[in-house]
Coordinates of N, CA and C in Angstrom, one line a residue:
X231 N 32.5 119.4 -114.5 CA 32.1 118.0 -114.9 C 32.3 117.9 -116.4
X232 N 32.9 117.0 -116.7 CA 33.0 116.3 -118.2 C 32.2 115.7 -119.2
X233 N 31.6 116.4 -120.1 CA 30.7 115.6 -120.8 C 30.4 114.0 -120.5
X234 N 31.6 113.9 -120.9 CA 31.4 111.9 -120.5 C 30.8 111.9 -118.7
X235 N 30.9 112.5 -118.4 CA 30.8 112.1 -116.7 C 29.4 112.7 -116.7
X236 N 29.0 113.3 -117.2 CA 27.5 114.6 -117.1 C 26.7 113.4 -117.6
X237 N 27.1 112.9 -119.0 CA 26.5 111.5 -119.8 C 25.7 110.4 -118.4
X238 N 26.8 110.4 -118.0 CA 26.8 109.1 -117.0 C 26.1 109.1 -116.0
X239 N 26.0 110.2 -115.5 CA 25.4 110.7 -114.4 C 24.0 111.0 -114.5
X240 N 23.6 111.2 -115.8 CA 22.0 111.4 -116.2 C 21.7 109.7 -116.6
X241 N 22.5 109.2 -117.2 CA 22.2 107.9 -117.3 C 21.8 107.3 -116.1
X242 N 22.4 107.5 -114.8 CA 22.2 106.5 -113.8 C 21.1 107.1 -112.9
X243 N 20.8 108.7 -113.1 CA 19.9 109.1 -112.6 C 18.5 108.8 -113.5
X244 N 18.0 108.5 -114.8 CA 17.0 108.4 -115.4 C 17.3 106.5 -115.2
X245 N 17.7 106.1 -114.9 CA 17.5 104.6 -114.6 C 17.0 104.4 -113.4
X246 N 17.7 105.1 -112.1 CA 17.2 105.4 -110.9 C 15.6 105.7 -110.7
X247 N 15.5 106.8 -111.5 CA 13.5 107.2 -112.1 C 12.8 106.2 -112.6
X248 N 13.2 105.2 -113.8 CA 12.5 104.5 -114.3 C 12.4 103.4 -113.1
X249 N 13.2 103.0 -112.5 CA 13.4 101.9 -111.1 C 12.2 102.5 -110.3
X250 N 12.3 103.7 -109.8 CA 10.9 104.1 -108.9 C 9.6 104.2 -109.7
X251 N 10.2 104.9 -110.6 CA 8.2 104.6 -111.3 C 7.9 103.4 -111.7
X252 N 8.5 101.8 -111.6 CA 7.9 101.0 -112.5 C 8.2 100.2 -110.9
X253 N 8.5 100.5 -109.3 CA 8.3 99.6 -108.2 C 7.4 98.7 -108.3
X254 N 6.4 99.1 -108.2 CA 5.0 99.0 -107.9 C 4.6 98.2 -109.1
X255 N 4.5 98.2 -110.7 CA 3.9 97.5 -111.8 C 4.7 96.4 -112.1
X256 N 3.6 95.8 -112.8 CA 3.7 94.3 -113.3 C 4.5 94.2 -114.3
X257 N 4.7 93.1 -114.9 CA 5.5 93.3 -116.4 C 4.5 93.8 -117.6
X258 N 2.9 93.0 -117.2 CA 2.2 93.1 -118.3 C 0.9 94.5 -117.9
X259 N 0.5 94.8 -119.1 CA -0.6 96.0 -119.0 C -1.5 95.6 -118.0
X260 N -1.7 96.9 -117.0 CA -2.8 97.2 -115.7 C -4.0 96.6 -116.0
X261 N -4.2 95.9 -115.1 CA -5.8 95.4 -115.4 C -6.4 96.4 -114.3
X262 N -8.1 96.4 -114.7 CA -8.6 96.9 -113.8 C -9.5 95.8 -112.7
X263 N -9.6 96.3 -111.7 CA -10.0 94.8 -110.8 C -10.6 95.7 -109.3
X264 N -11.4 94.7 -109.0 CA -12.2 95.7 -107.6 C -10.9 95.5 -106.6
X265 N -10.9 96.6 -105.2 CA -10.0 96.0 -104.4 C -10.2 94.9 -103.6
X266 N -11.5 94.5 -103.9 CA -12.1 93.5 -103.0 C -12.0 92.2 -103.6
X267 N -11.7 92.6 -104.9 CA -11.0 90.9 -105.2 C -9.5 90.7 -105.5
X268 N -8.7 91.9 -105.2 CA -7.3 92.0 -105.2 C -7.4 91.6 -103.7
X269 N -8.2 92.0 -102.8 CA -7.7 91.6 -100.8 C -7.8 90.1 -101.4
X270 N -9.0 89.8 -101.4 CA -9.2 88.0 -101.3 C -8.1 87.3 -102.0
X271 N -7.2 87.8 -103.5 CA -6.4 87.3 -103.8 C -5.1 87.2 -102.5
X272 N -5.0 88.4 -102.0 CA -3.7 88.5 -101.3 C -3.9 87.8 -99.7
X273 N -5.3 87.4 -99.5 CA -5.4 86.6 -98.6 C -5.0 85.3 -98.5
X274 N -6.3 84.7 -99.8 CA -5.3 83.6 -100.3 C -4.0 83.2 -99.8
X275 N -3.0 83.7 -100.7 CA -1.8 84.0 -100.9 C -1.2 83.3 -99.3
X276 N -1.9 84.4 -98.8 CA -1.4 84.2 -97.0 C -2.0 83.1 -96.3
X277 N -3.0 82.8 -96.6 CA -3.5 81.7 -95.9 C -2.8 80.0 -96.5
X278 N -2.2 80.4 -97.9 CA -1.5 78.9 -98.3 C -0.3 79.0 -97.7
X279 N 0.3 80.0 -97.2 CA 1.5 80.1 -96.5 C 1.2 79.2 -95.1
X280 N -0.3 80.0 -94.6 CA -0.2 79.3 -93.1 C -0.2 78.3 -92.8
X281 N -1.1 77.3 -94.0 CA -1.8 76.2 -94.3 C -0.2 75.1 -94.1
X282 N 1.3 76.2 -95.0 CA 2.1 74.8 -95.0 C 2.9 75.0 -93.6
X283 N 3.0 76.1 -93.5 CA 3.2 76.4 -91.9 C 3.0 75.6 -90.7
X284 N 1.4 75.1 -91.1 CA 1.2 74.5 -89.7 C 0.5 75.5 -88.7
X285 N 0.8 76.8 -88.9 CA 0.0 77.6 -88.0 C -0.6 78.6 -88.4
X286 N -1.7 79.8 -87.2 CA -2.7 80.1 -88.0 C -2.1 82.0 -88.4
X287 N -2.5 82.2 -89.4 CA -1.8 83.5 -89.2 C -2.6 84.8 -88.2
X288 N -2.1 85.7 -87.8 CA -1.9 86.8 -86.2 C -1.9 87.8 -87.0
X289 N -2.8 89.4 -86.3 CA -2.7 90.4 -87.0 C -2.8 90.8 -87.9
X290 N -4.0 90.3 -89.1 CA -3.9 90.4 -90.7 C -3.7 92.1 -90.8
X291 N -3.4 92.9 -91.7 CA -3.1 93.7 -92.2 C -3.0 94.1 -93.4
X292 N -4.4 94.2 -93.9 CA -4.5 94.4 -95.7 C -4.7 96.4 -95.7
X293 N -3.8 97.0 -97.0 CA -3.8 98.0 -96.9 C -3.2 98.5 -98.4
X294 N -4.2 99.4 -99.2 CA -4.4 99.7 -100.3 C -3.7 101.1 -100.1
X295 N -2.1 100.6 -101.1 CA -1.3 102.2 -101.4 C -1.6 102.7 -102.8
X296 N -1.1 103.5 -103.1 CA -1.5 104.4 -104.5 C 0.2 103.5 -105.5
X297 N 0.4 103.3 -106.8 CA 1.1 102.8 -107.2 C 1.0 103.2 -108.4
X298 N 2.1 103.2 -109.2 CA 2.9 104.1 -110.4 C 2.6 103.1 -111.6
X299 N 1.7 103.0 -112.7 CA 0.8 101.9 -113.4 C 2.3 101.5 -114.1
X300 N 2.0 100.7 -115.1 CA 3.0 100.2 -116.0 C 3.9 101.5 -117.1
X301 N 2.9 101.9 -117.9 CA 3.2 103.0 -118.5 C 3.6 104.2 -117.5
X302 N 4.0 104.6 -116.6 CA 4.0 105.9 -116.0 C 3.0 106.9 -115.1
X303 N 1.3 106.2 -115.3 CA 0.6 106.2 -114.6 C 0.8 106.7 -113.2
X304 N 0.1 107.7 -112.7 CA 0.0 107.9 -111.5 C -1.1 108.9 -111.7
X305 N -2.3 107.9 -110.5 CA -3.6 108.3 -110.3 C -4.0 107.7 -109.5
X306 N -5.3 108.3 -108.7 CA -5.9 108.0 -107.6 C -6.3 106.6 -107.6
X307 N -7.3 106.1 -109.0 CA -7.2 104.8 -109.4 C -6.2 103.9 -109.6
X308 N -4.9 104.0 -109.4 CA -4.3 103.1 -109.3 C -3.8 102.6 -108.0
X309 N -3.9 101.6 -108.0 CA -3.2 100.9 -106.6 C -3.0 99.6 -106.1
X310 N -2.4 99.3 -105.2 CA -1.7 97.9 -104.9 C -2.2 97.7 -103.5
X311 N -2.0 96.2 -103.0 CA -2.4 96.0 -101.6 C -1.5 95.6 -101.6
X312 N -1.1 95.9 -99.8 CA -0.2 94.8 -99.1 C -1.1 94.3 -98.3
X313 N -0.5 93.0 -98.0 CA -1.0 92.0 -96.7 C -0.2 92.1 -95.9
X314 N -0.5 92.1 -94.6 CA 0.9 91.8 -93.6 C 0.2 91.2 -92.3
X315 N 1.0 90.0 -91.9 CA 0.6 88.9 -90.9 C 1.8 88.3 -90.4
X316 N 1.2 87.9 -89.2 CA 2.3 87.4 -87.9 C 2.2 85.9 -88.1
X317 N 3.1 85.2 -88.2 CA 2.8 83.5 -88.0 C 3.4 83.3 -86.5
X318 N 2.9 82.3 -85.4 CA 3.7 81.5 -84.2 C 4.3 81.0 -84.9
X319 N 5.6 80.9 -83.7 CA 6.9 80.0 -83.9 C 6.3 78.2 -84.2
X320 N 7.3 78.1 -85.5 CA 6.8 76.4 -85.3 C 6.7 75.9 -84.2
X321 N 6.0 74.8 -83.7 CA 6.3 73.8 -82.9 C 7.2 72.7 -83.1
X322 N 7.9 72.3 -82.4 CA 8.7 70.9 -82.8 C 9.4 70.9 -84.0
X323 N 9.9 72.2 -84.6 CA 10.5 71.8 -85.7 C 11.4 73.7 -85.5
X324 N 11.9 73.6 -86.5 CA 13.1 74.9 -86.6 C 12.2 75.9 -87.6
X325 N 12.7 77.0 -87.3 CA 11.8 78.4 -88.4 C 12.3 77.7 -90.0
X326 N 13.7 77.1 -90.2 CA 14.7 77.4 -91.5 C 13.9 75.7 -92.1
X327 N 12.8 74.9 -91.2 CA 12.8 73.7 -92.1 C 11.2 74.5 -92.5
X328 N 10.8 75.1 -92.1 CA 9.2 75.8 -92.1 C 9.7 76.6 -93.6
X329 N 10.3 77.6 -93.8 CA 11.1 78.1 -94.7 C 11.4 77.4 -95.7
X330 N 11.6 76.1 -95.6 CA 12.1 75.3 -97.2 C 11.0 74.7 -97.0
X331 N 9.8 74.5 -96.3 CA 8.6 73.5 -97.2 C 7.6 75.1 -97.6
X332 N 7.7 75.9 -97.6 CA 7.0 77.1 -98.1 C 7.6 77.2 -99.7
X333 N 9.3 77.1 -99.3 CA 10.2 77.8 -100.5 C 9.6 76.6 -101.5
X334 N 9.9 75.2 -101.0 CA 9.6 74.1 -101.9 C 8.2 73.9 -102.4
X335 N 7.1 74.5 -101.6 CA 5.5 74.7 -102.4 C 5.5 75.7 -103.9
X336 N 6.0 77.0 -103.0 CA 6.5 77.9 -104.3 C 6.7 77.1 -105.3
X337 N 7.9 76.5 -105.2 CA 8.1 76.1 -106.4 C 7.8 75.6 -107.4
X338 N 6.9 74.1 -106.1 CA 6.4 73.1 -107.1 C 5.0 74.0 -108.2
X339 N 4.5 75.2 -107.7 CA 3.2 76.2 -107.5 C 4.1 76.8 -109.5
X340 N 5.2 76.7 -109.7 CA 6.0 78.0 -110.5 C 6.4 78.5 -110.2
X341 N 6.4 79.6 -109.1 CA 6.4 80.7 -108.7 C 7.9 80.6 -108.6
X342 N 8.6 82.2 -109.2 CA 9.9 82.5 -109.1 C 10.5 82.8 -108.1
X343 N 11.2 82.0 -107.2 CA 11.7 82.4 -106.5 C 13.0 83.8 -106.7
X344 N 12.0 84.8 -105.9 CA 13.8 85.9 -105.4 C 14.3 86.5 -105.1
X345 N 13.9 85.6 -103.3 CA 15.2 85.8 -102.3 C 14.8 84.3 -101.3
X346 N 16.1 84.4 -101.6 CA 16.7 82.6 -100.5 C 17.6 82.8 -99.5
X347 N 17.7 83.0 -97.9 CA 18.8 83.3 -97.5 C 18.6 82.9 -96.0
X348 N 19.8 82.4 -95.3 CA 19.9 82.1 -93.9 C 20.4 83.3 -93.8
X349 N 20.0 84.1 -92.5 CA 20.2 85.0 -91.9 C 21.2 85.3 -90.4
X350 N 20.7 84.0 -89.9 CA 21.4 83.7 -88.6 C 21.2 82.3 -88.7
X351 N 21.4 81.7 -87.1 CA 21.1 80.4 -86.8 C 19.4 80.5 -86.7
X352 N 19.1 78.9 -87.5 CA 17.7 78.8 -87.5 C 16.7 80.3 -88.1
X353 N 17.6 81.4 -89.0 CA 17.0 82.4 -89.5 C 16.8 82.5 -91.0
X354 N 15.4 83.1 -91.3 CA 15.5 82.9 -92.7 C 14.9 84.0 -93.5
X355 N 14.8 84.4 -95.0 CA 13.9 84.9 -95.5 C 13.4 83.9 -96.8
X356 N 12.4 84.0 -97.5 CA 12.5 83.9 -98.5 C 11.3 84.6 -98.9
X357 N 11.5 84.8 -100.6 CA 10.5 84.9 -100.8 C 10.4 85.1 -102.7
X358 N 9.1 85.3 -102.9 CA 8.8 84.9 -104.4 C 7.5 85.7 -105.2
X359 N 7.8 85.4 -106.8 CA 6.9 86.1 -107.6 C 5.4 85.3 -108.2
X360 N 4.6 85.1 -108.0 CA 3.6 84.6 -108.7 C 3.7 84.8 -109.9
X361 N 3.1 84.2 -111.2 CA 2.6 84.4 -112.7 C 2.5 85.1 -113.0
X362 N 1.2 85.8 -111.9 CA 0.3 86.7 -112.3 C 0.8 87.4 -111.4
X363 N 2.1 88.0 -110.9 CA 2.7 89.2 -110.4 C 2.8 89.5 -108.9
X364 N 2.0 89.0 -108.2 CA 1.9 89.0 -106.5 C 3.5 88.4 -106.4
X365 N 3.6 89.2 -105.1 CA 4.9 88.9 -104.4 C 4.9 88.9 -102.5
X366 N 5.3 87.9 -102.8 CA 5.4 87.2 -101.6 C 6.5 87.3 -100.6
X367 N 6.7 87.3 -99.7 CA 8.1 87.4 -98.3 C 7.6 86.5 -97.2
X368 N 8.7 85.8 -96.4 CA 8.2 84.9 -95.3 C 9.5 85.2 -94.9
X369 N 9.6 86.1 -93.3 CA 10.9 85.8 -92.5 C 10.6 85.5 -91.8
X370 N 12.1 85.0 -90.9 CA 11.6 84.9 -89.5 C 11.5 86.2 -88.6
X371 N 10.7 86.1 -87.7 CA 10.9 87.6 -87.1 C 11.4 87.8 -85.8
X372 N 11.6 88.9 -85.2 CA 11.9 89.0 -83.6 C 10.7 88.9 -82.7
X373 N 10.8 88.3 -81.6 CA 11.8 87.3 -81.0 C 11.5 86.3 -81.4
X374 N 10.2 85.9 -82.2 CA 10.0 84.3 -82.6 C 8.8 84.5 -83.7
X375 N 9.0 83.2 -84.4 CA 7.6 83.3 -85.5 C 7.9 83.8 -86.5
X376 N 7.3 84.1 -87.1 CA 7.4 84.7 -88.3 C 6.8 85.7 -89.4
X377 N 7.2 86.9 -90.1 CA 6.5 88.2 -90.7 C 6.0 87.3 -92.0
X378 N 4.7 87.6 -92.6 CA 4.3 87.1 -93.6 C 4.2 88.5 -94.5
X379 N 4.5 89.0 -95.6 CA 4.2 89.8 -96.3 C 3.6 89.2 -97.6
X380 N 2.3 89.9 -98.5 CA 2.0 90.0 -99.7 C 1.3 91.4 -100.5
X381 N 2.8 91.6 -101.5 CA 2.1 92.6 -102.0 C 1.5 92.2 -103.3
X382 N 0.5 92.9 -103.8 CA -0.4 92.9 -105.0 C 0.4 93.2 -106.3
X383 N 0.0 93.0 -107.4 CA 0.6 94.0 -108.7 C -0.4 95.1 -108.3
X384 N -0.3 96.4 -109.7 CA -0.6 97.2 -109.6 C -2.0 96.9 -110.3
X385 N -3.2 97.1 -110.1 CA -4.6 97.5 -110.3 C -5.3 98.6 -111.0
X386 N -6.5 98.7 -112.1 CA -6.8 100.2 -112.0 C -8.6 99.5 -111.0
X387 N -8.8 100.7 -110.5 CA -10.0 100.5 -110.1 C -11.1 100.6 -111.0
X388 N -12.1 99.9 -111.3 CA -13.2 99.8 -112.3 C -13.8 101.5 -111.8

């Protein structure tokens, strides 16, 4: 291997590392926060989804992983929630118009949209960043309805 290529190759591998250790953190320094007021945020979250939806969300699934802090951090105290929930298929209307009045709350809300995408017919994903670092996904899912995802920023535990 060639110097220049050896260069290159630790370059793309120590960018690769910095990509996995910083998954999980925010842009700005870890706050510390109970997990019990990180769930209620990421419920929230889910429940303004359902609210423009029209339907009620199925299956909640809140679940606290361990996450890589801002600085490099990794400790038992740190960590992230996900939410994960089922929506029914709209009624009377298409999954992809359900999709643009969520995508268009987001927006009017700030929130950075980033991912927008037809998938198939009547298929969709989108999804987006809060202010304050939550991230959100809405697809459509198999065979009908729809996956609601919210993950948390990263947390330290008090």
């Amino acid at each position: 291997m060639t110097p220049r290529r050896t260069t290159r190759t630790m370059a793309a591998l120590l960018a690769a590392t910095a990509l996995t250790l910083t998954a999980c953190s925010g842009d700005d320094d870890m706050q510390a926060k109970p997990e019990t007021d990180v769930n209620a945020v990421v419920q929230q979250h889910a429940d303004a989804v359902a609210v423009i939806a029209g339907q009620a969300l199925q299956n909640p699934s809140l679940t606290p992983h361990g996450c890589t802090g801002p600085n490099g951090q990794i400790s038992d105290t740190i960590y992230t929630v996900q939410g994960v929930y089922n929506l029914p298929a709209p009624t009377g209307e298409k999954h992809l118009d359900v999709i643009a009045r969520i995508r268009a709350d987001w927006k009017t809300k700030g929130y950075t949209i980033t991912d927008d995408r037809t998938v198939a017919a009547d298929r969709g994903v989108a999804a987006a960043k809060t202010p304050d670092g939550y991230k959100l996904d809405v697809e459509t899912a198999t065979p009908d309805g729809f996956a609601v995802f919210v993950d948390s920023p990263c947390y330290e535990r008090p």
